[in-house]
Coordinates of C-alpha atoms in Angstrom, one line a residue:
Chain A
M1 CA 19.3 -44.7 27.4
T2 CA 22.5 -46.8 27.8
A3 CA 25.4 -46.0 25.6
D4 CA 26.2 -48.4 22.8
A5 CA 28.3 -48.5 19.7
A6 CA 25.6 -46.7 17.7
T7 CA 25.3 -43.8 20.1
M8 CA 26.3 -40.6 18.4
L9 CA 25.7 -38.2 21.3
E10 CA 25.3 -38.8 25.0
L11 CA 24.7 -36.4 27.8
D12 CA 25.7 -37.9 31.2
R13 CA 24.1 -36.1 34.2
I14 CA 25.0 -32.6 33.1
D15 CA 24.3 -29.5 35.3
T16 CA 24.2 -26.1 33.6
Y17 CA 23.8 -22.7 35.1
R18 CA 22.8 -19.3 33.6
G19 CA 24.5 -16.8 35.9
P20 CA 23.7 -17.9 39.4
A21 CA 20.6 -19.9 38.5
Q22 CA 20.9 -23.7 37.9
I23 CA 18.9 -24.5 34.8
L24 CA 19.8 -28.2 34.1
R25 CA 19.9 -30.7 36.9
G26 CA 21.5 -34.0 36.0
V27 CA 20.2 -34.2 32.5
S28 CA 21.1 -37.4 30.7
L29 CA 20.0 -38.3 27.2
G30 CA 21.3 -40.0 24.1
V31 CA 20.9 -39.9 20.3
R32 CA 21.7 -42.9 18.2
E33 CA 23.0 -42.9 14.7
G34 CA 20.4 -41.9 12.1
E35 CA 17.8 -41.3 14.8
A36 CA 15.5 -38.3 15.3
V37 CA 15.0 -37.5 19.0
C38 CA 12.8 -34.8 20.4
L39 CA 13.2 -33.0 23.7
V40 CA 9.8 -31.7 24.6
G41 CA 8.9 -29.4 27.4
R42 CA 7.2 -26.1 28.2
N43 CA 8.9 -22.7 27.7
G44 CA 11.6 -22.3 30.4
A45 CA 11.8 -26.1 31.0
G46 CA 15.5 -26.2 29.9
K47 CA 15.3 -27.2 26.2
T48 CA 17.4 -24.4 24.8
T49 CA 19.8 -24.6 27.7
T50 CA 20.3 -28.3 26.8
I51 CA 21.0 -27.5 23.2
D52 CA 23.3 -24.6 24.1
S53 CA 25.2 -26.9 26.5
I54 CA 25.7 -29.6 23.8
M55 CA 26.9 -26.9 21.3
G56 CA 29.3 -25.4 23.8
L57 CA 27.6 -22.1 24.0
L58 CA 27.0 -22.5 27.7
P59 CA 29.6 -24.1 30.0
V60 CA 28.5 -27.3 31.7
R61 CA 29.3 -27.2 35.4
S62 CA 29.4 -30.9 35.9
G63 CA 28.6 -34.1 34.0
R64 CA 29.9 -35.2 30.6
I65 CA 29.0 -34.7 26.9
V66 CA 30.3 -37.5 24.7
F67 CA 30.1 -37.2 20.9
R68 CA 31.0 -40.2 18.8
G69 CA 32.8 -41.7 21.7
R70 CA 34.9 -38.6 22.5
D71 CA 34.4 -36.5 25.6
V72 CA 33.7 -33.0 24.2
T73 CA 32.6 -31.4 27.4
R74 CA 35.5 -29.0 27.6
L75 CA 35.8 -28.2 23.8
A76 CA 34.9 -24.7 22.6
A77 CA 31.8 -24.3 20.4
H78 CA 33.8 -23.9 17.2
Q79 CA 35.7 -27.1 17.9
R80 CA 32.5 -29.0 18.4
A81 CA 31.1 -27.7 15.2
R82 CA 34.2 -28.9 13.4
Q83 CA 33.9 -32.3 15.0
G84 CA 30.5 -32.6 13.4
I85 CA 27.8 -31.1 15.6
G86 CA 25.5 -28.9 13.5
Y87 CA 23.2 -26.3 15.0
A88 CA 20.2 -24.2 14.0
P89 CA 19.0 -22.0 16.8
E90 CA 15.5 -20.9 17.7
D91 CA 15.9 -17.5 16.0
A92 CA 17.6 -19.2 13.0
G93 CA 20.8 -17.1 13.6
I94 CA 21.0 -16.0 10.0
F95 CA 23.7 -13.3 9.6
P96 CA 21.5 -10.3 8.6
D97 CA 24.0 -8.5 6.4
L98 CA 25.3 -11.5 4.6
T99 CA 23.6 -13.0 1.6
V100 CA 22.1 -16.5 1.8
A101 CA 25.0 -17.7 -0.4
E102 CA 27.5 -16.2 2.0
N103 CA 25.8 -17.8 4.9
F104 CA 26.2 -21.2 3.2
Q105 CA 29.8 -20.5 2.1
I106 CA 31.0 -20.0 5.7
S107 CA 29.9 -23.5 6.7
H108 CA 31.4 -25.0 3.6
W109 CA 34.8 -23.3 3.9
L110 CA 35.0 -24.3 7.5
S111 CA 33.9 -27.8 6.9
R112 CA 36.6 -28.2 4.2
A113 CA 39.1 -26.8 6.6
A114 CA 38.0 -29.3 9.3
G115 CA 38.9 -31.9 6.7
D116 CA 38.2 -35.5 7.4
R117 CA 34.5 -36.1 7.4
G118 CA 34.1 -36.7 3.7
V119 CA 33.0 -33.2 3.1
A120 CA 31.0 -32.4 -0.1
G121 CA 32.4 -30.2 -2.8
P122 CA 30.6 -26.9 -3.7
R123 CA 28.5 -28.5 -6.4
E124 CA 27.6 -31.6 -4.3
L125 CA 26.8 -29.2 -1.4
E126 CA 24.5 -27.1 -3.6
E127 CA 22.7 -30.2 -4.8
R128 CA 22.3 -31.4 -1.3
I129 CA 20.9 -28.1 -0.1
F130 CA 18.6 -27.5 -3.1
A131 CA 17.4 -31.1 -3.1
L132 CA 16.3 -30.6 0.5
F133 CA 14.9 -27.0 0.0
P134 CA 14.5 -26.3 -3.7
E135 CA 12.9 -23.0 -2.9
V136 CA 16.1 -21.6 -1.4
R137 CA 17.6 -21.4 -4.9
A138 CA 15.4 -18.4 -5.6
F139 CA 16.8 -16.3 -2.8
T140 CA 20.5 -17.1 -2.5
G141 CA 21.4 -13.6 -3.4
R142 CA 19.1 -12.0 -0.8
R143 CA 20.5 -10.7 2.5
G144 CA 19.5 -12.5 5.7
L145 CA 17.8 -9.4 6.9
H146 CA 15.2 -9.7 4.1
L147 CA 14.1 -13.3 4.7
S148 CA 10.7 -14.4 6.1
G149 CA 10.6 -16.6 9.2
G150 CA 10.1 -19.8 7.3
Q151 CA 12.9 -18.9 4.8
K152 CA 15.3 -18.2 7.7
K153 CA 14.5 -21.6 9.3
M154 CA 15.2 -23.4 6.0
V155 CA 18.5 -21.5 5.5
A156 CA 19.5 -22.2 9.0
I157 CA 19.0 -26.0 8.6
A158 CA 20.6 -26.0 5.2
R159 CA 23.6 -24.0 6.5
A160 CA 24.1 -26.4 9.4
L161 CA 24.0 -29.3 6.9
A162 CA 26.7 -27.6 4.9
L163 CA 29.1 -28.5 7.7
S164 CA 28.4 -32.2 7.0
P165 CA 27.4 -32.8 10.6
A166 CA 26.9 -36.2 12.2
V167 CA 24.4 -34.8 14.6
L168 CA 22.1 -31.9 13.9
L169 CA 20.7 -29.8 16.8
L170 CA 17.4 -28.0 16.0
D171 CA 16.1 -25.6 18.6
E172 CA 12.3 -24.9 18.1
P173 CA 12.5 -25.3 14.3
F174 CA 8.7 -25.1 13.9
E175 CA 7.9 -22.3 16.2
G176 CA 5.9 -19.4 14.8
L177 CA 5.5 -21.0 11.4
A178 CA 2.4 -21.6 9.3
P179 CA 1.2 -25.3 9.3
V180 CA 2.2 -25.7 5.7
V181 CA 5.8 -24.6 6.4
V182 CA 5.9 -26.9 9.5
S183 CA 4.9 -29.8 7.3
R184 CA 7.6 -28.8 4.8
L185 CA 10.3 -28.7 7.5
I186 CA 9.1 -32.0 9.0
E187 CA 9.5 -33.6 5.6
A188 CA 13.0 -32.1 5.4
V189 CA 14.0 -33.5 8.8
T190 CA 12.8 -37.0 7.6
R191 CA 15.1 -36.6 4.6
I192 CA 18.0 -35.5 6.7
K193 CA 17.5 -38.5 8.9
A194 CA 17.5 -40.7 5.7
M195 CA 21.0 -39.2 4.9
G196 CA 22.2 -40.9 8.1
V197 CA 22.4 -37.7 10.1
S198 CA 21.1 -37.9 13.7
V199 CA 18.8 -35.1 14.8
L200 CA 18.0 -33.8 18.2
I201 CA 15.0 -31.4 18.2
A202 CA 14.0 -29.1 21.1
E203 CA 10.2 -28.7 20.7
S204 CA 7.4 -27.4 22.8
N205 CA 4.6 -28.7 20.6
L206 CA 4.1 -32.4 21.4
M207 CA 2.0 -33.0 18.2
N208 CA 4.9 -31.7 16.0
A209 CA 7.3 -33.8 18.0
M210 CA 5.1 -36.9 17.5
R211 CA 5.2 -36.4 13.7
V212 CA 9.0 -36.4 13.5
A213 CA 10.5 -38.2 16.5
D214 CA 11.7 -41.8 16.8
R215 CA 12.1 -41.3 20.5
L216 CA 11.2 -38.6 22.9
Y217 CA 12.5 -37.1 26.1
A218 CA 10.3 -34.8 28.2
I219 CA 12.0 -32.1 30.3
D220 CA 10.6 -30.1 33.1
R221 CA 12.4 -27.6 35.4
G222 CA 15.7 -28.8 34.1
E223 CA 15.1 -32.5 34.7
I224 CA 14.3 -35.3 32.3
I225 CA 11.0 -36.7 33.5
F226 CA 10.2 -39.1 30.6
E227 CA 12.1 -41.1 28.0
G228 CA 10.5 -43.4 25.5
A229 CA 8.5 -43.9 22.4
P230 CA 6.3 -40.9 21.4
R231 CA 3.1 -42.9 21.7
S232 CA 3.8 -44.0 25.2
A233 CA 4.2 -40.3 26.2
L234 CA 0.6 -39.8 25.0
G235 CA -0.6 -42.4 27.4
N236 CA 1.3 -41.0 30.4
V237 CA -1.0 -38.6 32.1
E238 CA 1.6 -37.0 34.3
V239 CA 3.9 -36.3 31.4
M240 CA 1.0 -34.9 29.3
K241 CA -0.1 -32.7 32.2
T242 CA 3.5 -31.3 32.7
I243 CA 4.1 -30.6 29.0
R244 CA 0.8 -29.0 28.4
G245 CA 0.7 -27.1 31.7
Chain B
M1 CA 41.7 28.2 -8.9
G2 CA 45.2 27.0 -7.8
I3 CA 44.5 28.0 -4.2
L4 CA 41.1 26.2 -4.2
L5 CA 42.8 23.1 -5.5
I6 CA 45.4 23.3 -2.7
H7 CA 42.6 23.6 -0.1
I8 CA 40.9 20.5 -1.6
L9 CA 44.2 18.6 -1.5
N10 CA 44.8 19.7 2.1
A11 CA 41.3 18.5 3.0
L12 CA 42.0 15.1 1.3
L13 CA 45.4 14.8 3.0
Y14 CA 43.8 15.3 6.4
A15 CA 40.9 13.0 5.5
S16 CA 43.3 10.3 4.4
V17 CA 45.1 10.2 7.7
L18 CA 41.9 10.5 9.7
F19 CA 40.3 7.6 7.7
L20 CA 43.2 5.4 8.5
I21 CA 42.9 6.1 12.3
A22 CA 39.0 6.2 12.4
G23 CA 38.6 3.3 10.0
G24 CA 40.7 1.1 12.3
L25 CA 38.8 2.3 15.4
S26 CA 35.5 1.6 13.6
L27 CA 36.6 -1.9 12.4
I28 CA 37.6 -2.9 15.9
Y29 CA 34.3 -1.7 17.3
G30 CA 32.3 -3.2 14.5
V31 CA 33.7 -6.7 15.1
M32 CA 34.4 -6.7 18.8
R33 CA 32.0 -4.0 20.2
I34 CA 34.9 -2.5 22.1
V35 CA 35.7 1.2 22.2
N36 CA 39.4 1.3 22.3
L37 CA 40.5 4.5 24.0
A38 CA 44.1 3.6 23.4
H39 CA 43.6 3.6 19.6
G40 CA 45.4 7.0 19.3
N41 CA 48.4 5.5 21.0
L42 CA 48.7 3.0 18.1
Y43 CA 48.8 5.9 15.7
A44 CA 51.5 7.5 17.8
I45 CA 53.5 4.3 17.9
G46 CA 53.3 4.1 14.1
A47 CA 54.6 7.7 13.9
Y48 CA 57.4 7.2 16.5
V49 CA 58.7 3.9 15.1
T50 CA 58.9 5.2 11.6
A51 CA 60.5 8.4 12.7
W52 CA 63.0 6.5 14.7
V53 CA 63.8 4.0 12.0
V54 CA 64.0 6.6 9.2
G55 CA 65.2 9.6 11.1
Q56 CA 67.6 8.1 13.6
W57 CA 68.4 4.4 13.2
L58 CA 69.0 4.2 9.5
V59 CA 69.8 7.9 8.9
G60 CA 72.0 8.1 5.8
A61 CA 70.7 4.9 4.2
P62 CA 69.6 5.1 0.5
T63 CA 66.4 7.1 0.2
V64 CA 64.6 4.3 -1.6
V65 CA 65.3 2.0 1.4
L66 CA 63.9 4.7 3.7
Y67 CA 60.7 5.0 1.7
L68 CA 60.3 1.3 1.8
L69 CA 60.6 1.4 5.6
I70 CA 57.7 3.8 6.1
P71 CA 55.4 0.9 7.0
A72 CA 57.7 -0.2 9.8
G73 CA 55.6 1.9 12.2
A74 CA 52.4 0.3 11.0
L75 CA 53.9 -3.2 11.6
A76 CA 55.0 -2.2 15.1
A77 CA 51.5 -0.9 15.9
A78 CA 50.0 -4.2 14.5
A79 CA 52.4 -6.3 16.6
T80 CA 51.5 -4.2 19.7
G81 CA 47.8 -4.9 18.9
A82 CA 48.4 -8.6 18.5
I83 CA 49.8 -8.7 22.0
I84 CA 47.3 -6.4 23.7
E85 CA 44.1 -8.1 22.4
P86 CA 44.6 -11.6 23.8
T87 CA 46.4 -10.6 27.0
L88 CA 44.7 -7.4 28.2
L89 CA 41.4 -7.0 26.4
R90 CA 40.0 -10.5 26.0
P91 CA 39.4 -11.1 29.7
F92 CA 37.1 -8.1 29.7
Y93 CA 34.7 -8.9 26.8
K94 CA 32.2 -10.5 29.1
R95 CA 32.3 -7.7 31.6
A96 CA 30.2 -4.5 31.4
E97 CA 31.3 -1.8 29.0
E98 CA 32.6 0.4 31.8
Y99 CA 35.4 -2.1 32.5
Q100 CA 36.4 -2.1 28.9
L101 CA 36.6 1.7 28.8
L102 CA 38.6 1.6 32.1
V103 CA 41.1 -0.9 30.8
T104 CA 41.6 0.8 27.4
F105 CA 41.9 4.2 29.3
G106 CA 44.6 2.6 31.5
L107 CA 46.2 1.3 28.4
L108 CA 46.2 4.8 26.9
M109 CA 48.2 6.1 29.9
I110 CA 50.6 3.2 29.9
L111 CA 51.4 3.4 26.2
E112 CA 51.8 7.2 26.5
D113 CA 54.4 6.6 29.2
V114 CA 56.0 3.7 27.3
V115 CA 56.6 6.1 24.3
R116 CA 58.0 8.7 26.7
F117 CA 60.3 6.1 28.3
I118 CA 61.6 4.8 25.0
W119 CA 62.0 8.0 22.9
G120 CA 62.0 10.7 25.6
P121 CA 60.1 14.0 25.6
Y122 CA 61.5 15.5 22.4
P123 CA 59.9 15.4 19.0
L124 CA 61.1 12.8 16.4
S125 CA 61.2 13.7 12.8
A126 CA 61.5 11.8 9.4
S127 CA 61.4 15.0 7.3
V128 CA 64.0 13.8 4.9
L129 CA 61.3 11.7 3.2
W130 CA 59.1 14.8 2.9
S131 CA 61.8 17.2 1.6
E132 CA 63.3 14.6 -0.7
L133 CA 60.2 14.5 -3.0
G134 CA 60.2 18.3 -3.3
S135 CA 57.2 20.2 -4.5
I136 CA 55.0 20.6 -7.5
A137 CA 53.5 23.8 -8.9
I138 CA 49.8 24.2 -8.6
G139 CA 48.9 27.6 -10.2
D140 CA 51.1 30.1 -8.6
A141 CA 51.8 28.1 -5.5
L142 CA 53.9 25.1 -4.6
Y143 CA 52.5 22.0 -3.0
P144 CA 54.6 19.2 -1.3
T145 CA 54.7 16.1 -3.5
Y146 CA 54.9 13.9 -0.4
N147 CA 51.4 15.0 0.5
L148 CA 50.1 13.6 -2.7
L149 CA 51.7 10.3 -1.7
V150 CA 49.8 10.4 1.6
I151 CA 46.5 11.1 -0.2
A152 CA 47.2 8.1 -2.5
V153 CA 47.9 5.8 0.4
G154 CA 44.7 6.9 2.1
G155 CA 42.7 6.2 -1.1
L156 CA 44.4 2.8 -1.6
A157 CA 43.9 1.8 2.0
A158 CA 40.2 2.6 1.7
A159 CA 39.9 0.6 -1.5
F160 CA 41.9 -2.3 -0.1
L161 CA 39.9 -2.4 3.1
W162 CA 36.6 -2.4 1.2
M163 CA 37.8 -5.3 -1.0
F164 CA 39.2 -7.1 2.0
V165 CA 35.9 -6.9 4.0
Y166 CA 33.4 -7.4 1.1
R167 CA 35.3 -9.5 -1.4
T168 CA 37.4 -12.0 0.5
R169 CA 36.6 -15.2 2.5
F170 CA 38.1 -13.6 5.6
G171 CA 35.9 -10.6 5.1
V172 CA 32.8 -12.8 5.1
V173 CA 34.0 -14.5 8.3
L174 CA 34.8 -11.2 9.8
R175 CA 31.3 -9.8 9.1
A176 CA 29.7 -13.0 10.3
A177 CA 31.6 -12.8 13.6
S178 CA 30.7 -9.1 14.0
Q179 CA 27.0 -9.8 13.4
D180 CA 26.5 -12.8 15.7
M181 CA 29.5 -14.1 17.6
R182 CA 27.6 -17.1 19.1
M183 CA 26.3 -18.3 15.8
A184 CA 29.7 -17.8 14.2
A185 CA 31.3 -20.0 16.8
A186 CA 28.5 -22.6 16.4
L187 CA 29.4 -22.7 12.7
G188 CA 33.0 -23.5 13.4
I189 CA 34.5 -20.1 13.3
N190 CA 37.3 -19.6 15.9
V191 CA 36.0 -16.2 17.1
N192 CA 39.1 -15.5 19.3
R193 CA 41.3 -15.8 16.2
V194 CA 39.0 -13.5 14.2
Y195 CA 39.1 -11.0 17.1
V196 CA 42.9 -10.9 17.3
Q197 CA 43.1 -10.6 13.5
A198 CA 40.6 -7.7 13.4
F199 CA 42.2 -5.9 16.2
T200 CA 45.7 -6.3 14.6
L201 CA 44.3 -5.0 11.3
G202 CA 42.7 -2.0 13.1
C203 CA 46.0 -1.2 14.9
F204 CA 47.9 -1.6 11.6
M205 CA 45.6 1.0 10.0
A206 CA 46.2 3.5 12.9
G207 CA 49.9 2.8 12.8
L208 CA 50.0 3.4 9.1
G209 CA 48.2 6.7 9.6
G210 CA 51.0 7.7 12.0
A211 CA 53.8 6.3 9.9
I212 CA 52.7 8.0 6.7
I213 CA 52.2 11.4 8.2
V214 CA 55.4 11.6 10.3
P215 CA 57.6 12.7 7.5
S216 CA 55.5 15.9 7.2
Q217 CA 54.7 16.3 10.9
S218 CA 57.0 15.4 13.8
A219 CA 56.0 12.7 16.3
V220 CA 55.3 14.4 19.6
L221 CA 54.0 13.4 23.0
G222 CA 50.2 14.0 23.1
M223 CA 49.6 13.3 19.5
S224 CA 47.7 10.1 20.5
V225 CA 45.0 12.0 22.4
D226 CA 44.6 14.6 19.6
A227 CA 44.2 11.8 17.1
L228 CA 41.8 9.9 19.3
I229 CA 39.5 13.0 19.7
L230 CA 39.4 13.6 16.0
A231 CA 38.8 9.9 15.3
F232 CA 35.9 10.0 17.6
I233 CA 34.4 13.0 15.8
V234 CA 34.8 11.1 12.6
V235 CA 33.0 8.0 13.9
V236 CA 30.3 10.0 15.6
I237 CA 29.5 11.6 12.2
G238 CA 29.9 8.5 10.1
G239 CA 28.7 5.9 12.6
L240 CA 30.8 3.7 14.9
G241 CA 31.4 0.3 13.3
S242 CA 30.9 1.4 9.7
L243 CA 33.8 1.7 7.3
E244 CA 31.8 3.7 4.8
G245 CA 30.9 6.0 7.7
A246 CA 34.6 6.3 8.6
L247 CA 35.4 7.3 5.1
V248 CA 32.5 9.9 4.8
G249 CA 33.2 11.2 8.3
A250 CA 36.9 11.6 7.5
L251 CA 36.0 13.6 4.4
V252 CA 33.5 15.8 6.2
V253 CA 36.1 16.5 9.0
G254 CA 38.8 17.1 6.4
V255 CA 36.8 19.6 4.4
V256 CA 35.3 21.4 7.4
R257 CA 38.7 21.7 9.1
E258 CA 40.3 23.0 6.0
A259 CA 37.5 25.5 5.4
G260 CA 37.7 26.4 9.1
I261 CA 41.4 27.1 9.0
A262 CA 40.9 29.4 6.0
L263 CA 37.7 31.2 7.0
F264 CA 37.3 31.0 10.8
P265 CA 40.5 29.7 12.4
E266 CA 39.5 30.6 16.0
I267 CA 36.5 28.3 16.1
E268 CA 37.7 25.6 13.7
L269 CA 37.5 22.8 16.3
A270 CA 34.3 24.1 17.8
I271 CA 32.6 23.8 14.4
L272 CA 33.7 20.1 14.2
Y273 CA 32.3 19.5 17.7
L274 CA 29.1 21.3 16.7
I275 CA 28.6 19.1 13.6
A276 CA 29.2 16.0 15.7
A277 CA 26.7 17.2 18.3
I278 CA 24.1 17.9 15.6
V279 CA 24.6 14.4 14.1
L280 CA 24.2 12.9 17.6
L281 CA 21.0 14.7 18.1
V282 CA 19.5 14.1 14.7
R283 CA 20.9 10.6 13.9
P284 CA 22.5 9.2 17.1
A285 CA 23.9 6.1 15.3
G286 CA 25.8 8.4 12.8
L287 CA 25.2 8.8 9.1
F288 CA 26.0 5.1 8.3
G289 CA 25.6 3.5 11.7
R290 CA 22.7 1.1 12.5
T291 CA 20.7 1.4 15.6
A292 CA 20.5 -1.8 17.7

């Protein structure tokens, strides 16, 4: 994808290592404004490493990450979050000893401290969260430790939204969930997109990716092997073979 | 009855100081997962600085001023912590635990020598504050009024710390960073800043323990290691990383030590070690600790 005015996030030939092992090899991808992009691949292909690299949780050895026209490659994770990159990890990352309300409050306090992105007030924020996930209202006083898998994923996405992000990174948001919960989350992602938030989803299930993505990248062994419309991925035998193993 | 009350007060006195030291140690471990072997030195710095300010530098100043200057030692310990964390400890967070233990052990030796270099080998005292308050009658015996002040400070510190950790924004951020540092950073929390604040607060508590006790006990070389050993017994019993555990552990140690001194003085410390060993065997994470 070539960069243009509407590109929110762009990765330009990034190489990332975990310890001595090179995981990403010249990965380039882009996410446009209000677009849902899926990064599909098998387990170990480099999806989580890509998301972690964008978030600043893993250092990029070479290449550039550009967010809203600004090079953020050398920024710390907390600075990227304050710039407007939201993140919900594979394990949801809910703080176990904090209540759901406290989990939301952290994002909100920090987003207000970050200042200039037209951040919502507490009431507007609550409305935004509960409009997306009305069921969360019932367990805001519950500690993270006592949430089910689906509840954790909902709270993680809602918490990331509380930072008023421009781009939302979702790492395996549908993994391990019942089909009805997956449908619920896909519906939520569609609504998040409608709010004008760009979404990058790391997903190993191609069928789930097809349901939500405007565009799709396939990754294998740390390299992007396909970029295009979801339907065209289905017609590409080599891509299908690689993704499905 | 009066004697029993005095024993209870002595146990509370001891527990108050121990809570301040062990609570700081536990707070630092809870947030940063680092066992600071130099924590006892921060307690000693608190004691030496207050003893020096009150007993030497401003000797002869109005008594009220001297009482107000008791926290000087705590502030000095906090300032020392604020320098140590980003310069000496931060580079070791990503290394194995052995390196952290080695660097804090090295720090223990260095700070011990720094204290000796600055204040020399002789004890420092601020006993004017202790004697100024006199004693109160409990039954047939007299009890130092200053000790009641120490007990009150310990109780207030525990209440303040609980409110700070569980009822403030910073407390929520602190708990978040302690539970999942990566996720906290990804939500916009400056984890390095939280670490230096938590470390400084932990050092302040240790320093306050030293500062508040020095009017009744002189500051002496070696007090840091004694305090560290007892603080470890407290956190082993209560659970490293748990403030509630530090409070309960300090009370247990305070009561057992007081009973030990009265009933079986020869093996008073051995009893404490035995209790710590039993807790380690039965509940390795301590009474309030959580296993990983």
